[in-house]
Amino acid sequence: MEVKVYQNKTKVAEEFSKYLIEKSADEKAFHIALSGGSTPKIVFDVLAEEFAGDVNWRNIHLYWGDERCVAPDDAESNYKMTVEHLISKVDIPEENIHRIKGEADPKLEAKRYGELLEKELPKELGLPQFDLVILGMGDDGHTASIFPHEIELWVSPDNCEVAIHPESGQRRVSLTGRIINNAKTVAFLVTGETKAEKVKIIIDREEGYLIYPASHVAPKTKDLVWFLDAAAAKLLT
Ligand SMILES: O=C1O[C@H](COP(=O)(O)O)[C@@H](O)[C@H](O)[C@H]1O
């Protein structure tokens, strides 16, 4: 595991953009699972506004690590956020965008998206393999939409599951551990002081760390990078 700490969110966004450009440079098709949440928003802005010319968008295929079960124009939609902050600003072919349909029946959509991954992604060890999975981490240690109260979904035998937000009860469709940990590379983008406590417990493997879904992220390739700002990293030793 590599832990990269930067001064602030903007610096995280700039350095992650350069990292993405380097990773995707040689590939024919480069398959990325995107995250929702607060940090990707600024990362997408910086990527689209400062680095768009350095990315070969024809080779980039966008998928999502999780989606809220809402319409694609709902303020809660991860897809809508990505359209506003990234997709609408860059020249990416429409056929390279593979969204989770938040408006569909959740169970059927989890099944459909799992099958789509089987069809579209190259396979490694018999499972679909992303080139890069981008993850956020909630203040409660959740990642994608696998929350601590449903940690069993992490080890699901399926590619996607329907999860339930612990407070709002909102349903989500989420990738599961077998797909996330089969990726070539996994990058966490985590910023802000509210994340500091869980960042420390998970990275330093402190007592009880396994109750947090983010602690189960361990790609078989061992290529795991945490991009943190100083606030999120402030308790790390
Ligand atoms: O609900 C979600 O939250 C996490 C973390 O988001 P943040 O706003 O606390 O950074 C995110 O990774 C996930 O995609 C999203 O649906």
PDB file of C-alpha atoms and ligand atoms in Angstrom:
ATOM      1  CA  MET A   1       0.000   0.000   0.000  1.00  0.00           C
ATOM      2  CA  GLU A   2       1.203   3.493  -0.799  1.00  0.00           C
ATOM      3  CA  VAL A   3      -0.009   6.546   1.109  1.00  0.00           C
ATOM      4  CA  LYS A   4       0.416   9.933  -0.577  1.00  0.00           C
ATOM      5  CA  VAL A   5      -0.314  13.034   1.475  1.00  0.00           C
ATOM      6  CA  TYR A   6      -0.776  16.491  -0.058  1.00  0.00           C
ATOM      7  CA  GLN A   7      -1.274  19.930   1.414  1.00  0.00           C
ATOM      8  CA  ASN A   8      -4.913  20.382   0.361  1.00  0.00           C
ATOM      9  CA  LYS A   9      -7.759  19.055  -1.824  1.00  0.00           C
ATOM     10  CA  THR A  10      -6.626  20.933  -4.921  1.00  0.00           C
ATOM     11  CA  LYS A  11      -3.166  19.422  -4.695  1.00  0.00           C
ATOM     12  CA  VAL A  12      -4.734  15.947  -4.265  1.00  0.00           C
ATOM     13  CA  ALA A  13      -6.802  16.608  -7.394  1.00  0.00           C
ATOM     14  CA  GLU A  14      -3.778  17.761  -9.421  1.00  0.00           C
ATOM     15  CA  GLU A  15      -1.545  14.878  -8.386  1.00  0.00           C
ATOM     16  CA  PHE A  16      -4.290  12.309  -8.908  1.00  0.00           C
ATOM     17  CA  SER A  17      -4.945  13.741 -12.389  1.00  0.00           C
ATOM     18  CA  LYS A  18      -1.278  13.299 -13.309  1.00  0.00           C
ATOM     19  CA  TYR A  19      -1.352   9.768 -11.902  1.00  0.00           C
ATOM     20  CA  LEU A  20      -4.409   8.901 -13.992  1.00  0.00           C
ATOM     21  CA  ILE A  21      -2.837  10.334 -17.141  1.00  0.00           C
ATOM     22  CA  GLU A  22       0.294   8.255 -16.621  1.00  0.00           C
ATOM     23  CA  LYS A  23      -1.633   5.064 -15.835  1.00  0.00           C
ATOM     24  CA  SER A  24      -3.920   5.359 -18.864  1.00  0.00           C
ATOM     25  CA  ALA A  25      -1.294   6.477 -21.385  1.00  0.00           C
ATOM     26  CA  ASP A  26      -0.297   3.093 -22.837  1.00  0.00           C
ATOM     27  CA  GLU A  27      -3.574   1.262 -22.710  1.00  0.00           C
ATOM     28  CA  LYS A  28      -5.857   0.715 -25.686  1.00  0.00           C
ATOM     29  CA  ALA A  29      -9.010   0.775 -23.634  1.00  0.00           C
ATOM     30  CA  PHE A  30      -8.727   1.929 -20.036  1.00  0.00           C
ATOM     31  CA  HIS A  31     -11.653   0.930 -17.813  1.00  0.00           C
ATOM     32  CA  ILE A  32     -12.265   3.075 -14.733  1.00  0.00           C
ATOM     33  CA  ALA A  33     -14.844   2.693 -11.949  1.00  0.00           C
ATOM     34  CA  LEU A  34     -15.680   6.120 -10.543  1.00  0.00           C
ATOM     35  CA  SER A  35     -16.743   7.102  -7.068  1.00  0.00           C
ATOM     36  CA  GLY A  36     -19.332   9.576  -5.898  1.00  0.00           C
ATOM     37  CA  GLY A  37     -18.834  11.822  -2.901  1.00  0.00           C
ATOM     38  CA  SER A  38     -17.118  15.087  -2.103  1.00  0.00           C
ATOM     39  CA  THR A  39     -13.494  14.492  -3.111  1.00  0.00           C
ATOM     40  CA  PRO A  40     -14.098  13.197  -6.656  1.00  0.00           C
ATOM     41  CA  LYS A  41     -16.088  16.373  -7.384  1.00  0.00           C
ATOM     42  CA  ILE A  42     -13.024  18.573  -7.123  1.00  0.00           C
ATOM     43  CA  VAL A  43     -10.841  15.912  -8.771  1.00  0.00           C
ATOM     44  CA  PHE A  44     -13.196  15.829 -11.777  1.00  0.00           C
ATOM     45  CA  ASP A  45     -13.181  19.641 -11.984  1.00  0.00           C
ATOM     46  CA  VAL A  46      -9.393  19.813 -11.975  1.00  0.00           C
ATOM     47  CA  LEU A  47      -9.040  16.905 -14.405  1.00  0.00           C
ATOM     48  CA  ALA A  48     -11.516  18.462 -16.849  1.00  0.00           C
ATOM     49  CA  GLU A  49     -10.339  22.045 -16.536  1.00  0.00           C
ATOM     50  CA  GLU A  50      -6.556  21.690 -16.244  1.00  0.00           C
ATOM     51  CA  PHE A  51      -5.617  18.307 -17.717  1.00  0.00           C
ATOM     52  CA  ALA A  52      -8.297  17.364 -20.291  1.00  0.00           C
ATOM     53  CA  GLY A  53      -5.859  17.820 -23.187  1.00  0.00           C
ATOM     54  CA  ASP A  54      -3.475  15.240 -21.713  1.00  0.00           C
ATOM     55  CA  VAL A  55      -6.030  12.419 -21.628  1.00  0.00           C
ATOM     56  CA  ASN A  56      -6.894  10.233 -24.602  1.00  0.00           C
ATOM     57  CA  TRP A  57     -10.642  10.237 -23.935  1.00  0.00           C
ATOM     58  CA  ARG A  58     -11.406   7.832 -26.796  1.00  0.00           C
ATOM     59  CA  ASN A  59      -9.660   5.103 -24.794  1.00  0.00           C
ATOM     60  CA  ILE A  60     -11.277   5.899 -21.468  1.00  0.00           C
ATOM     61  CA  HIS A  61     -14.331   3.876 -20.431  1.00  0.00           C
ATOM     62  CA  LEU A  62     -16.264   5.121 -17.428  1.00  0.00           C
ATOM     63  CA  TYR A  63     -18.202   2.921 -15.027  1.00  0.00           C
ATOM     64  CA  TRP A  64     -19.378   3.556 -11.459  1.00  0.00           C
ATOM     65  CA  GLY A  65     -18.415   1.860  -8.213  1.00  0.00           C
ATOM     66  CA  ASP A  66     -21.800   2.723  -6.771  1.00  0.00           C
ATOM     67  CA  GLU A  67     -24.994   4.593  -7.528  1.00  0.00           C
ATOM     68  CA  ARG A  68     -27.852   5.865  -5.461  1.00  0.00           C
ATOM     69  CA  CYS A  69     -31.264   4.481  -6.534  1.00  0.00           C
ATOM     70  CA  VAL A  70     -32.577   7.768  -7.875  1.00  0.00           C
ATOM     71  CA  ALA A  71     -33.222   9.246 -11.328  1.00  0.00           C
ATOM     72  CA  PRO A  72     -30.150  10.337 -13.314  1.00  0.00           C
ATOM     73  CA  ASP A  73     -31.159  13.998 -12.971  1.00  0.00           C
ATOM     74  CA  ASP A  74     -31.644  13.801  -9.186  1.00  0.00           C
ATOM     75  CA  ALA A  75     -29.268  15.904  -7.052  1.00  0.00           C
ATOM     76  CA  GLU A  76     -28.224  12.677  -5.246  1.00  0.00           C
ATOM     77  CA  SER A  77     -27.161  10.869  -8.429  1.00  0.00           C
ATOM     78  CA  ASN A  78     -23.460  10.029  -8.715  1.00  0.00           C
ATOM     79  CA  TYR A  79     -23.925   9.963 -12.498  1.00  0.00           C
ATOM     80  CA  LYS A  80     -25.367  13.502 -12.495  1.00  0.00           C
ATOM     81  CA  MET A  81     -22.443  14.746 -10.412  1.00  0.00           C
ATOM     82  CA  THR A  82     -19.994  13.189 -12.861  1.00  0.00           C
ATOM     83  CA  VAL A  83     -21.784  14.682 -15.876  1.00  0.00           C
ATOM     84  CA  GLU A  84     -21.682  18.141 -14.311  1.00  0.00           C
ATOM     85  CA  HIS A  85     -18.084  18.040 -13.138  1.00  0.00           C
ATOM     86  CA  LEU A  86     -16.408  15.888 -15.808  1.00  0.00           C
ATOM     87  CA  ILE A  87     -18.344  14.343 -18.677  1.00  0.00           C
ATOM     88  CA  SER A  88     -19.942  17.573 -19.950  1.00  0.00           C
ATOM     89  CA  LYS A  89     -16.517  19.259 -20.068  1.00  0.00           C
ATOM     90  CA  VAL A  90     -14.493  16.647 -21.984  1.00  0.00           C
ATOM     91  CA  ASP A  91     -14.614  14.976 -25.359  1.00  0.00           C
ATOM     92  CA  ILE A  92     -15.470  11.425 -24.299  1.00  0.00           C
ATOM     93  CA  PRO A  93     -17.516   9.251 -26.679  1.00  0.00           C
ATOM     94  CA  GLU A  94     -21.016   8.519 -25.378  1.00  0.00           C
ATOM     95  CA  GLU A  95     -20.558   4.794 -25.960  1.00  0.00           C
ATOM     96  CA  ASN A  96     -17.682   4.819 -23.428  1.00  0.00           C
ATOM     97  CA  ILE A  97     -20.033   5.767 -20.602  1.00  0.00           C
ATOM     98  CA  HIS A  98     -21.532   2.831 -18.728  1.00  0.00           C
ATOM     99  CA  ARG A  99     -23.730   4.158 -15.970  1.00  0.00           C
ATOM    100  CA  ILE A 100     -25.603   2.273 -13.270  1.00  0.00           C
ATOM    101  CA  LYS A 101     -29.284   3.027 -13.838  1.00  0.00           C
ATOM    102  CA  GLY A 102     -30.386   4.399 -10.478  1.00  0.00           C
ATOM    103  CA  GLU A 103     -33.949   4.753 -11.721  1.00  0.00           C
ATOM    104  CA  ALA A 104     -34.329   1.021 -12.456  1.00  0.00           C
ATOM    105  CA  ASP A 105     -35.471  -1.735 -10.094  1.00  0.00           C
ATOM    106  CA  PRO A 106     -32.403  -2.076  -7.788  1.00  0.00           C
ATOM    107  CA  LYS A 107     -32.206  -5.881  -7.758  1.00  0.00           C
ATOM    108  CA  LEU A 108     -32.584  -6.154 -11.524  1.00  0.00           C
ATOM    109  CA  GLU A 109     -30.095  -3.331 -12.050  1.00  0.00           C
ATOM    110  CA  ALA A 110     -27.486  -4.951  -9.794  1.00  0.00           C
ATOM    111  CA  LYS A 111     -27.850  -8.093 -11.902  1.00  0.00           C
ATOM    112  CA  ARG A 112     -27.751  -6.195 -15.210  1.00  0.00           C
ATOM    113  CA  TYR A 113     -24.684  -4.168 -14.236  1.00  0.00           C
ATOM    114  CA  GLY A 114     -22.863  -7.270 -12.993  1.00  0.00           C
ATOM    115  CA  GLU A 115     -23.529  -8.907 -16.365  1.00  0.00           C
ATOM    116  CA  LEU A 116     -22.450  -5.795 -18.242  1.00  0.00           C
ATOM    117  CA  LEU A 117     -19.104  -5.915 -16.417  1.00  0.00           C
ATOM    118  CA  GLU A 118     -18.711  -9.566 -17.459  1.00  0.00           C
ATOM    119  CA  LYS A 119     -19.310  -8.559 -21.079  1.00  0.00           C
ATOM    120  CA  GLU A 120     -17.328  -5.303 -21.311  1.00  0.00           C
ATOM    121  CA  LEU A 121     -14.272  -5.816 -19.130  1.00  0.00           C
ATOM    122  CA  PRO A 122     -11.262  -8.020 -19.761  1.00  0.00           C
ATOM    123  CA  LYS A 123     -11.052 -10.985 -17.392  1.00  0.00           C
ATOM    124  CA  GLU A 124      -8.379 -11.804 -14.849  1.00  0.00           C
ATOM    125  CA  LEU A 125      -8.630 -14.916 -12.680  1.00  0.00           C
ATOM    126  CA  GLY A 126     -12.059 -15.511 -14.208  1.00  0.00           C
ATOM    127  CA  LEU A 127     -13.477 -12.166 -13.059  1.00  0.00           C
ATOM    128  CA  PRO A 128     -13.961  -8.791 -14.771  1.00  0.00           C
ATOM    129  CA  GLN A 129     -10.941  -6.562 -14.219  1.00  0.00           C
ATOM    130  CA  PHE A 130     -10.959  -2.770 -14.037  1.00  0.00           C
ATOM    131  CA  ASP A 131      -7.731  -0.969 -14.858  1.00  0.00           C
ATOM    132  CA  LEU A 132      -8.505   1.480 -12.073  1.00  0.00           C
ATOM    133  CA  VAL A 133     -11.126   1.619  -9.329  1.00  0.00           C
ATOM    134  CA  ILE A 134     -11.470   5.032  -7.697  1.00  0.00           C
ATOM    135  CA  LEU A 135     -12.955   4.913  -4.216  1.00  0.00           C
ATOM    136  CA  GLY A 136     -14.020   7.441  -1.630  1.00  0.00           C
ATOM    137  CA  MET A 137     -14.476   6.700   2.046  1.00  0.00           C
ATOM    138  CA  GLY A 138     -17.380   7.949   4.140  1.00  0.00           C
ATOM    139  CA  ASP A 139     -16.918   9.296   7.670  1.00  0.00           C
ATOM    140  CA  ASP A 140     -18.281   5.931   8.877  1.00  0.00           C
ATOM    141  CA  GLY A 141     -15.625   3.933   6.983  1.00  0.00           C
ATOM    142  CA  HIS A 142     -17.920   2.867   4.135  1.00  0.00           C
ATOM    143  CA  THR A 143     -16.596   2.592   0.637  1.00  0.00           C
ATOM    144  CA  ALA A 144     -18.441   2.334  -2.669  1.00  0.00           C
ATOM    145  CA  SER A 145     -21.848   1.703  -1.030  1.00  0.00           C
ATOM    146  CA  ILE A 146     -20.789  -1.088   1.295  1.00  0.00           C
ATOM    147  CA  PHE A 147     -21.558   0.181   4.807  1.00  0.00           C
ATOM    148  CA  PRO A 148     -20.369  -1.249   8.155  1.00  0.00           C
ATOM    149  CA  HIS A 149     -23.858  -2.585   9.026  1.00  0.00           C
ATOM    150  CA  GLU A 150     -23.886  -4.655   5.824  1.00  0.00           C
ATOM    151  CA  ILE A 151     -20.249  -5.715   5.723  1.00  0.00           C
ATOM    152  CA  GLU A 152     -21.344  -9.174   4.503  1.00  0.00           C
ATOM    153  CA  LEU A 153     -22.079  -7.617   1.096  1.00  0.00           C
ATOM    154  CA  TRP A 154     -18.324  -7.143   0.645  1.00  0.00           C
ATOM    155  CA  VAL A 155     -17.891 -10.926   0.255  1.00  0.00           C
ATOM    156  CA  SER A 156     -20.928 -11.419  -1.954  1.00  0.00           C
ATOM    157  CA  PRO A 157     -20.516 -14.054  -4.688  1.00  0.00           C
ATOM    158  CA  ASP A 158     -22.016 -11.529  -7.128  1.00  0.00           C
ATOM    159  CA  ASN A 159     -20.369  -8.588  -8.896  1.00  0.00           C
ATOM    160  CA  CYS A 160     -22.945  -6.069  -7.618  1.00  0.00           C
ATOM    161  CA  GLU A 161     -25.335  -5.874  -4.692  1.00  0.00           C
ATOM    162  CA  VAL A 162     -28.171  -3.681  -3.466  1.00  0.00           C
ATOM    163  CA  ALA A 163     -27.114  -1.820  -0.313  1.00  0.00           C
ATOM    164  CA  ILE A 164     -29.074   0.365   2.085  1.00  0.00           C
ATOM    165  CA  HIS A 165     -27.815   3.631   3.526  1.00  0.00           C
ATOM    166  CA  PRO A 166     -27.901   3.218   7.348  1.00  0.00           C
ATOM    167  CA  GLU A 167     -29.503   6.594   8.097  1.00  0.00           C
ATOM    168  CA  SER A 168     -31.614   7.587   5.119  1.00  0.00           C
ATOM    169  CA  GLY A 169     -32.629   4.073   4.093  1.00  0.00           C
ATOM    170  CA  GLN A 170     -31.778   5.054   0.507  1.00  0.00           C
ATOM    171  CA  ARG A 171     -31.037   2.055  -1.654  1.00  0.00           C
ATOM    172  CA  ARG A 172     -27.818   1.898  -3.608  1.00  0.00           C
ATOM    173  CA  VAL A 173     -26.308  -0.416  -6.220  1.00  0.00           C
ATOM    174  CA  SER A 174     -22.677  -1.139  -5.400  1.00  0.00           C
ATOM    175  CA  LEU A 175     -19.750  -3.133  -6.703  1.00  0.00           C
ATOM    176  CA  THR A 176     -18.712  -5.844  -4.255  1.00  0.00           C
ATOM    177  CA  GLY A 177     -15.310  -6.830  -2.888  1.00  0.00           C
ATOM    178  CA  ARG A 178     -14.574  -9.495  -5.474  1.00  0.00           C
ATOM    179  CA  ILE A 179     -14.648  -6.934  -8.296  1.00  0.00           C
ATOM    180  CA  ILE A 180     -12.932  -4.120  -6.391  1.00  0.00           C
ATOM    181  CA  ASN A 181     -10.089  -6.378  -5.254  1.00  0.00           C
ATOM    182  CA  ASN A 182      -9.694  -7.836  -8.752  1.00  0.00           C
ATOM    183  CA  ALA A 183      -8.793  -4.413 -10.206  1.00  0.00           C
ATOM    184  CA  LYS A 184      -5.291  -3.723 -11.513  1.00  0.00           C
ATOM    185  CA  THR A 185      -5.132  -0.608  -9.345  1.00  0.00           C
ATOM    186  CA  VAL A 186      -7.314   0.844  -6.614  1.00  0.00           C
ATOM    187  CA  ALA A 187      -6.999   4.493  -5.584  1.00  0.00           C
ATOM    188  CA  PHE A 188      -8.699   6.020  -2.559  1.00  0.00           C
ATOM    189  CA  LEU A 189      -9.393   9.754  -2.753  1.00  0.00           C
ATOM    190  CA  VAL A 190     -10.044  10.957   0.777  1.00  0.00           C
ATOM    191  CA  THR A 191      -9.927  14.508   2.080  1.00  0.00           C
ATOM    192  CA  GLY A 192     -11.073  16.490   5.108  1.00  0.00           C
ATOM    193  CA  GLU A 193     -10.698  16.302   8.845  1.00  0.00           C
ATOM    194  CA  THR A 194     -13.882  14.269   9.337  1.00  0.00           C
ATOM    195  CA  LYS A 195     -12.109  11.304   7.719  1.00  0.00           C
ATOM    196  CA  ALA A 196      -8.971  11.474   9.880  1.00  0.00           C
ATOM    197  CA  GLU A 197     -10.030   9.045  12.613  1.00  0.00           C
ATOM    198  CA  LYS A 198     -11.063   6.222  10.244  1.00  0.00           C
ATOM    199  CA  VAL A 199      -8.053   6.851   7.996  1.00  0.00           C
ATOM    200  CA  LYS A 200      -5.786   6.252  10.973  1.00  0.00           C
ATOM    201  CA  ILE A 201      -7.625   3.162  12.225  1.00  0.00           C
ATOM    202  CA  ILE A 202      -7.665   1.595   8.761  1.00  0.00           C
ATOM    203  CA  ILE A 203      -4.175   2.452   7.550  1.00  0.00           C
ATOM    204  CA  ASP A 204      -2.500   1.731  10.897  1.00  0.00           C
ATOM    205  CA  ARG A 205      -4.668  -1.392  11.346  1.00  0.00           C
ATOM    206  CA  GLU A 206      -5.738  -0.419  14.812  1.00  0.00           C
ATOM    207  CA  GLU A 207      -8.000  -2.612  16.929  1.00  0.00           C
ATOM    208  CA  GLY A 208     -11.409  -3.158  15.343  1.00  0.00           C
ATOM    209  CA  TYR A 209     -10.333  -1.905  11.902  1.00  0.00           C
ATOM    210  CA  LEU A 210     -12.023  -4.804  10.109  1.00  0.00           C
ATOM    211  CA  ILE A 211     -15.517  -3.495  10.879  1.00  0.00           C
ATOM    212  CA  TYR A 212     -14.913  -0.782   8.279  1.00  0.00           C
ATOM    213  CA  PRO A 213     -15.551  -1.830   4.676  1.00  0.00           C
ATOM    214  CA  ALA A 214     -12.717   0.420   3.445  1.00  0.00           C
ATOM    215  CA  SER A 215     -10.263  -1.753   5.393  1.00  0.00           C
ATOM    216  CA  HIS A 216     -11.121  -4.735   3.173  1.00  0.00           C
ATOM    217  CA  VAL A 217      -9.818  -3.065   0.040  1.00  0.00           C
ATOM    218  CA  ALA A 218      -6.739  -5.085  -0.886  1.00  0.00           C
ATOM    219  CA  PRO A 219      -6.284  -5.621  -4.622  1.00  0.00           C
ATOM    220  CA  LYS A 220      -4.685  -8.956  -5.507  1.00  0.00           C
ATOM    221  CA  THR A 221      -2.094  -7.016  -7.531  1.00  0.00           C
ATOM    222  CA  LYS A 222      -1.214  -5.157  -4.279  1.00  0.00           C
ATOM    223  CA  ASP A 223      -1.478  -1.885  -6.217  1.00  0.00           C
ATOM    224  CA  LEU A 224      -3.383   0.232  -3.688  1.00  0.00           C
ATOM    225  CA  VAL A 225      -2.790   3.966  -3.301  1.00  0.00           C
ATOM    226  CA  TRP A 226      -4.358   6.368  -0.810  1.00  0.00           C
ATOM    227  CA  PHE A 227      -4.443  10.003  -1.949  1.00  0.00           C
ATOM    228  CA  LEU A 228      -5.008  12.086   1.191  1.00  0.00           C
ATOM    229  CA  ASP A 229      -4.922  15.743   2.087  1.00  0.00           C
ATOM    230  CA  ALA A 230      -3.152  16.885   5.252  1.00  0.00           C
ATOM    231  CA  ALA A 231      -6.449  17.139   7.153  1.00  0.00           C
ATOM    232  CA  ALA A 232      -7.432  13.509   6.471  1.00  0.00           C
ATOM    233  CA  ALA A 233      -3.889  12.341   7.250  1.00  0.00           C
ATOM    234  CA  LYS A 234      -3.423  14.397  10.393  1.00  0.00           C
ATOM    235  CA  LEU A 235      -3.588  11.498  12.870  1.00  0.00           C
ATOM    236  CA  LEU A 236      -1.269   9.184  10.913  1.00  0.00           C
ATOM    237  CA  THR A 237       2.064   8.521  12.542  1.00  0.00           C
TER     238      THR A 237
HETATM  239  O1  LIG B   1     -22.217   7.957  -0.514  1.00  0.00           O
HETATM  240  C1  LIG B   1     -21.118   7.969  -0.967  1.00  0.00           C
HETATM  241  O2  LIG B   1     -20.094   8.293  -0.139  1.00  0.00           O
HETATM  242  C2  LIG B   1     -18.758   7.857  -0.365  1.00  0.00           C
HETATM  243  C3  LIG B   1     -17.864   8.847   0.358  1.00  0.00           C
HETATM  244  O3  LIG B   1     -18.304  10.154   0.071  1.00  0.00           O
HETATM  245  P1  LIG B   1     -17.794  11.460   0.791  1.00  0.00           P
HETATM  246  O4  LIG B   1     -18.719  12.556   0.354  1.00  0.00           O
HETATM  247  O5  LIG B   1     -17.856  11.227   2.263  1.00  0.00           O
HETATM  248  O6  LIG B   1     -16.402  11.694   0.301  1.00  0.00           O
HETATM  249  C4  LIG B   1     -18.469   7.691  -1.836  1.00  0.00           C
HETATM  250  O7  LIG B   1     -17.268   6.981  -1.975  1.00  0.00           O
HETATM  251  C5  LIG B   1     -19.594   6.967  -2.552  1.00  0.00           C
HETATM  252  O8  LIG B   1     -19.322   6.813  -3.933  1.00  0.00           O
HETATM  253  C6  LIG B   1     -20.859   7.725  -2.401  1.00  0.00           C
HETATM  254  O9  LIG B   1     -21.946   7.129  -3.085  1.00  0.00           O
END
